[in-house]
């Protein structure tokens, strides 16, 4: 093991870094907020840059097209900018709900999250799912309730919804004064001021003291007394913001505003800087790795394969955990125990790629590779450590994949293996049958797999139905029991792409029965890479 040496210069760089992702149900305003952040950070100078309109509303067939033009999504997947002397890394999460596994993985590479909720819809299904993962990882979460310029739910209902459905306590920082046509601004509970709503108010903000006299200008008597009542309710019924609880992921500060009108966005960005954590220690299988350490370490959380179809190359995204990246340095790839010289690492700023000379913990670097690199792999300067950051989630939909031309079986296995390393698909080889089952989290992925097999590997595959509807990775400390289980259930067992054993079945009832029968066997929904 290398001696652990801390680096004071690194410490300064680390403390000014904030790495976060915006997550939301589609259409809540994630792209709009991303654009406003980049405008505030002076990275772009006009809206419409991140997601051109023609690419926004993707029908199924458009999506295939977008997949083909993956150059676009790669350029927008990691954005970096400076604001108030801080270095911000903003990680994009795929907008389409069918690609949620990608989003889950992005969450392993960030230190905090901004959750965006459409005020007119309140908490939606996708947000619930994403939040579950964020909670699992105890990521600090800031919440922004968007679209207050539209008719929205009552803010108390939204706060209630967040606490009940997302299972996190709310600490409202500001409250909306009206909504839709009568939206007048937000009231800051902590400094007793009103920020007056103005459309597209990026620059100058107008703050007023929150007094009865002031409110009289805009509201009826009964509306004013309702505000006072509701404010009292919020002050007595909800948490006061507490940074420690926020950092433990127990409480989320809540802001209201309108991204489209640039109202409330700058305030949120400032709070991300002052409240969200800088890159922290991360667990490896052998020890905790501190961000201030001198030697480089990082893990792969995303792979974008076949950027150039002729070379079967890929861009590997590494989240730096410790040390620093310098141009031309040698990376030790822990799983294959090989060394690789990194001549060029890239970062991505809203549509453009740049070669970088240095990068620090919290930063994401992209490296070109044609080698055997998988999601979850660790890179160091020689130390044998493995980060245990990336979980694999059980797929939710299954099909049997077969070939139009059976000579291509080996090629199919290779194609599926590469797509699985990129995290696009899971595939399973049953113990006693020769067919292959593919499993995905979103149904649309089935189409993407066939399309990519065709375009990138010249494999023409088809699907057949299967009644498999759930799988679990199995393990047990009791080896004899595991062998007995394997013998007795071999027609329900398969190998995954890493040759680990999974149990598959057709419904939860059958799973429960088998779990009751083999109590010392662990049936896991999540596999750690
Ligand atoms: P997403 O990335 O989360 O999917 O959402 P996106 O930012 O694309 O926003 C979805 C729609 O909501 C867009 O309208 C956007 O303009 C609108 N929107 C975002 N923030 C606000 C807001 O604060 N107020 C109002 N009224 N609308 C907001 P669209 O019509 O779907 O697209 P576009 O033609 O306006 O670009």
XYZ file of C-alpha atoms in Angstrom, residues 3-403:
401
model
C 1.973 5.779 2.072
C -0.908 8.235 2.470
C 0.402 11.767 1.963
C -1.859 14.805 2.086
C -1.263 17.753 -0.226
C -1.968 21.271 1.033
C -2.291 22.761 -2.466
C -4.793 20.070 -3.343
C -6.798 20.970 -0.245
C -7.312 24.531 -1.492
C -8.459 23.297 -4.911
C -10.798 20.721 -3.375
C -12.473 23.212 -1.066
C -13.507 25.435 -3.964
C -15.114 22.610 -5.905
C -18.802 21.736 -6.018
C -19.932 18.738 -8.035
C -23.668 18.273 -8.363
C -26.444 17.012 -10.612
C -29.904 18.359 -11.328
C -32.576 15.688 -11.213
C -36.234 15.976 -12.030
C -39.226 14.429 -13.683
C -39.101 15.252 -17.431
C -40.435 18.727 -18.291
C -39.986 20.170 -14.804
C -37.368 22.635 -16.029
C -33.991 20.886 -15.602
C -32.670 22.082 -18.973
C -33.934 25.603 -18.402
C -32.156 25.782 -15.041
C -28.954 24.306 -16.486
C -28.995 27.039 -19.117
C -29.587 29.761 -16.573
C -26.671 28.478 -14.465
C -24.428 28.563 -17.536
C -25.631 32.089 -18.330
C -24.851 33.154 -14.762
C -21.438 31.451 -15.050
C -20.827 33.337 -18.337
C -20.298 30.083 -20.212
C -23.059 30.777 -22.696
C -24.683 34.004 -23.742
C -28.033 32.888 -25.058
C -30.673 30.352 -24.125
C -31.395 27.352 -26.369
C -27.770 26.297 -26.375
C -27.925 23.139 -24.311
C -30.822 21.382 -25.918
C -31.769 22.838 -29.262
C -35.544 22.873 -29.654
C -35.574 20.407 -32.498
C -34.044 17.822 -30.161
C -36.222 18.563 -27.194
C -39.433 16.732 -27.762
C -38.283 13.328 -28.722
C -40.718 10.822 -30.025
C -39.570 7.241 -30.057
C -38.026 7.491 -33.519
C -36.384 10.824 -32.766
C -34.762 9.221 -29.784
C -33.063 6.614 -31.950
C -31.735 9.467 -33.988
C -30.477 11.211 -30.912
C -28.768 8.002 -29.831
C -27.015 7.911 -33.185
C -25.879 11.458 -32.704
C -24.427 10.672 -29.338
C -21.880 13.413 -29.875
C -24.594 15.751 -28.655
C -25.363 14.037 -25.395
C -21.708 13.525 -24.612
C -20.966 17.189 -24.993
C -23.696 18.142 -22.616
C -23.106 15.438 -20.059
C -20.567 17.260 -17.881
C -20.464 21.019 -17.647
C -17.895 23.065 -15.816
C -17.910 26.727 -14.983
C -16.637 29.210 -12.415
C -18.805 31.297 -10.169
C -17.854 33.345 -7.112
C -14.322 31.936 -7.177
C -15.651 28.389 -7.134
C -15.255 25.668 -9.686
C -18.625 24.106 -10.436
C -19.056 20.685 -12.043
C -22.632 20.193 -13.179
C -23.459 16.684 -14.330
C -26.334 16.196 -16.687
C -28.753 13.350 -16.137
C -30.566 11.829 -19.101
C -33.926 13.447 -19.637
C -35.736 10.367 -20.849
C -37.153 8.227 -18.076
C -36.176 5.075 -19.959
C -32.554 5.842 -19.276
C -32.843 6.096 -15.537
C -30.004 3.671 -14.860
C -27.619 6.226 -16.362
C -29.007 8.783 -13.948
C -28.520 6.437 -11.001
C -24.888 6.128 -11.968
C -24.432 9.883 -12.318
C -25.646 10.170 -8.724
C -22.656 8.131 -7.568
C -20.293 10.716 -9.058
C -21.755 13.835 -7.406
C -21.525 15.302 -3.929
C -24.958 16.940 -3.916
C -28.144 17.235 -5.945
C -30.620 19.863 -6.964
C -34.117 18.447 -7.278
C -36.478 20.406 -9.484
C -40.226 20.052 -9.003
C -42.858 21.564 -11.269
C -45.100 23.535 -8.886
C -48.170 22.816 -10.985
C -47.609 19.060 -10.763
C -45.920 18.681 -7.361
C -43.952 15.447 -6.728
C -44.013 13.141 -9.786
C -43.126 9.469 -10.216
C -39.635 9.830 -11.631
C -38.572 12.213 -8.889
C -39.646 9.610 -6.328
C -37.463 6.938 -7.922
C -34.444 9.196 -8.257
C -34.831 10.448 -4.743
C -34.777 6.876 -3.441
C -31.303 6.467 -4.923
C -30.132 9.857 -3.672
C -31.329 8.921 -0.155
C -29.572 5.581 -0.368
C -26.336 7.445 -0.922
C -27.188 10.114 1.694
C -26.532 12.872 -0.822
C -27.398 16.392 0.381
C -30.348 17.707 -1.580
C -31.521 21.228 -2.405
C -35.071 21.533 -3.740
C -36.319 24.108 -6.231
C -40.042 24.423 -6.885
C -40.267 25.752 -10.406
C -42.879 27.442 -12.606
C -44.414 29.658 -9.913
C -45.406 32.021 -12.751
C -48.035 29.375 -13.620
C -51.034 28.278 -11.624
C -49.532 25.863 -9.143
C -50.546 23.763 -6.176
C -50.796 25.506 -2.845
C -47.238 25.672 -1.422
C -48.247 23.874 1.786
C -49.531 20.947 -0.299
C -46.210 20.816 -2.178
C -44.166 20.862 1.034
C -46.391 18.138 2.490
C -46.021 16.081 -0.665
C -42.226 16.319 -0.547
C -42.116 15.157 3.060
C -44.574 12.297 2.491
C -43.569 11.064 -0.948
C -39.850 11.813 -0.946
C -39.421 10.983 2.734
C -37.218 13.944 3.574
C -37.886 16.855 5.913
C -38.349 20.266 4.301
C -36.755 23.462 5.528
C -38.414 26.156 3.358
C -36.043 29.085 2.809
C -38.483 31.229 0.908
C -42.219 31.061 0.238
C -44.112 32.189 -2.859
C -46.440 35.172 -2.710
C -49.220 34.032 -5.001
C -48.746 32.096 -8.204
C -49.587 32.333 -11.911
C -50.827 35.779 -12.920
C -50.842 36.936 -9.301
C -47.279 35.752 -8.526
C -45.615 38.720 -6.845
C -42.362 37.244 -5.603
C -40.950 35.254 -2.724
C -40.773 35.923 0.975
C -37.481 34.954 2.643
C -38.290 33.501 6.043
C -34.777 34.103 7.347
C -34.272 37.785 6.582
C -37.901 38.869 6.431
C -37.643 40.388 2.959
C -39.596 40.062 -0.234
C -37.827 39.508 -3.516
C -40.121 41.128 -6.071
C -40.914 39.046 -9.138
C -39.784 40.436 -12.453
C -39.771 38.499 -15.707
C -36.282 37.579 -16.921
C -34.622 39.270 -13.991
C -31.071 37.974 -14.274
C -29.375 41.136 -13.135
C -30.961 43.476 -10.634
C -33.131 42.135 -7.853
C -35.553 44.262 -5.893
C -35.900 43.446 -2.236
C -38.568 44.941 0.042
C -39.258 44.628 3.717
C -42.106 42.241 4.401
C -44.687 44.533 5.984
C -48.455 44.700 6.010
C -48.279 48.134 4.393
C -46.209 46.827 1.528
C -48.429 43.802 0.937
C -51.497 46.058 0.801
C -50.241 47.433 -2.516
C -50.635 44.063 -4.171
C -53.068 41.922 -2.239
C -56.575 41.942 -0.782
C -57.014 42.044 2.991
C -58.095 38.396 3.215
C -55.122 37.267 1.087
C -52.726 39.094 3.388
C -54.106 37.518 6.530
C -53.897 34.123 4.786
C -50.161 34.746 4.102
C -49.541 35.578 7.739
C -51.380 32.447 8.847
C -49.513 30.252 6.396
C -46.151 31.737 7.338
C -46.905 30.987 10.980
C -47.836 27.444 9.993
C -44.583 26.979 8.092
C -42.493 28.436 10.904
C -44.082 26.172 13.498
C -44.595 23.047 11.358
C -41.426 22.752 9.301
C -37.736 22.441 10.082
C -35.447 25.415 10.527
C -32.560 25.006 8.101
C -29.718 23.148 9.760
C -26.558 22.622 7.711
C -25.499 19.468 9.545
C -28.856 17.805 8.911
C -28.719 18.951 5.287
C -25.242 17.449 4.843
C -26.498 14.167 6.291
C -29.319 14.191 3.713
C -32.043 14.434 6.389
C -33.381 17.887 5.536
C -33.740 19.661 2.208
C -33.784 23.460 1.947
C -36.680 24.435 -0.334
C -36.760 27.422 -2.716
C -39.580 28.654 -4.939
C -39.142 30.524 -8.221
C -39.359 30.470 -11.987
C -36.432 29.182 -14.011
C -37.760 30.485 -17.295
C -37.896 33.981 -15.861
C -34.591 33.662 -14.075
C -36.306 34.215 -10.807
C -34.728 32.532 -7.770
C -32.056 30.695 -9.774
C -29.055 32.786 -8.778
C -29.994 32.457 -5.114
C -29.995 28.660 -5.424
C -26.583 28.648 -7.118
C -25.170 30.823 -4.343
C -26.523 28.400 -1.755
C -25.019 25.447 -3.592
C -21.687 27.209 -3.161
C -22.148 28.061 0.489
C -24.009 24.961 1.697
C -23.265 22.019 -0.599
C -20.221 19.952 0.352
C -16.855 20.001 -1.363
C -15.513 16.610 -2.519
C -15.250 14.356 0.482
C -13.660 11.076 1.493
C -14.855 8.078 -0.449
C -14.881 4.453 0.635
C -12.799 1.893 -1.161
C -12.879 -1.798 -0.347
C -9.683 -1.464 1.669
C -9.693 2.060 3.114
C -11.252 5.518 3.086
C -9.633 7.743 0.493
C -9.352 11.433 1.374
C -9.751 14.051 -1.365
C -6.693 15.950 -0.044
C -4.356 13.023 -0.681
C -1.417 13.622 -2.989
C -1.836 10.551 -5.194
C -4.446 10.281 -7.887
C -7.452 7.993 -7.615
C -10.776 7.968 -9.425
C -13.534 5.701 -10.664
C -15.399 5.220 -13.930
C -19.096 6.068 -13.721
C -19.990 6.461 -17.363
C -18.797 5.073 -20.678
C -19.869 6.304 -24.063
C -18.847 3.602 -26.535
C -18.343 3.592 -30.272
C -17.917 7.304 -30.751
C -16.027 6.340 -33.877
C -17.628 3.251 -35.393
C -14.519 2.138 -37.268
C -12.314 2.061 -34.181
C -14.793 0.810 -31.586
C -13.404 3.466 -29.272
C -15.049 4.884 -26.198
C -14.944 7.859 -23.930
C -14.547 6.876 -20.330
C -15.719 9.341 -17.707
C -13.733 9.312 -14.479
C -14.696 11.101 -11.301
C -11.502 12.130 -9.536
C -11.504 11.180 -5.850
C -8.003 12.224 -4.747
C -4.749 13.691 -6.029
C -4.621 15.491 -9.318
C -4.603 14.686 -13.003
C -1.751 16.150 -15.028
C -1.286 15.907 -18.736
C 0.735 12.830 -19.742
C 0.484 11.079 -16.379
C 0.383 7.318 -15.942
C -2.807 5.729 -14.712
C -2.846 2.304 -13.109
C -5.990 0.384 -14.077
C -6.613 -1.664 -10.951
C -8.839 -4.422 -12.389
C -6.500 -5.363 -15.256
C -3.351 -4.327 -13.379
C -2.100 -2.456 -16.435
C -0.614 1.008 -16.786
C -1.834 3.532 -19.287
C -0.347 6.904 -20.218
C -3.069 9.541 -20.452
C -1.893 12.002 -23.060
C -5.168 13.814 -23.382
C -7.984 14.087 -20.914
C -10.988 16.136 -21.903
C -13.610 18.183 -20.248
C -16.808 19.446 -21.722
C -18.256 22.907 -21.600
C -21.680 23.303 -23.119
C -21.176 21.840 -26.541
C -17.398 21.997 -26.775
C -14.633 19.620 -25.754
C -11.372 20.879 -24.337
C -8.132 19.115 -23.620
C -7.157 19.795 -20.061
C -3.815 20.074 -18.376
C -4.861 19.599 -14.777
C -7.902 18.380 -12.888
C -8.667 17.920 -9.202
C -10.969 15.883 -6.934
C -14.595 16.461 -7.801
C -13.727 17.100 -11.459
C -14.782 14.727 -14.181
C -12.311 13.866 -16.917
C -13.082 12.067 -20.129
C -10.416 9.834 -21.639
C -10.398 8.151 -25.015
C -9.873 4.427 -24.846
C -10.072 1.297 -26.931
C -9.151 -0.905 -23.977
C -11.118 -3.124 -21.644
C -12.544 -0.555 -19.223
C -15.816 -1.065 -17.368
C -18.145 1.084 -15.352
C -17.026 0.909 -11.732
C -13.309 0.444 -12.552
C -10.761 2.269 -10.414
C -7.676 4.145 -11.606
C -4.793 5.049 -9.280
C -1.084 5.842 -9.405
C -0.282 2.257 -8.458
C -2.232 1.490 -5.300
C -4.516 -1.549 -5.344
C -7.750 0.046 -4.205
C -11.252 -0.411 -5.532
C -14.018 2.099 -5.045
C -17.358 0.556 -4.274
C -19.389 3.381 -5.641
C -21.415 2.038 -8.542
C -24.340 -0.241 -7.889
C -26.035 -2.171 -10.678
C -29.814 -2.220 -10.393
C -31.933 -5.211 -11.311
C -33.585 -4.725 -14.692
C -37.363 -4.461 -14.773
C -38.244 -5.744 -18.276
C -36.984 -8.889 -19.973
C -36.931 -10.435 -23.445
C -35.196 -13.333 -25.139
C -32.824 -12.090 -27.803
C -32.144 -14.249 -30.847
C -30.409 -13.907 -34.166
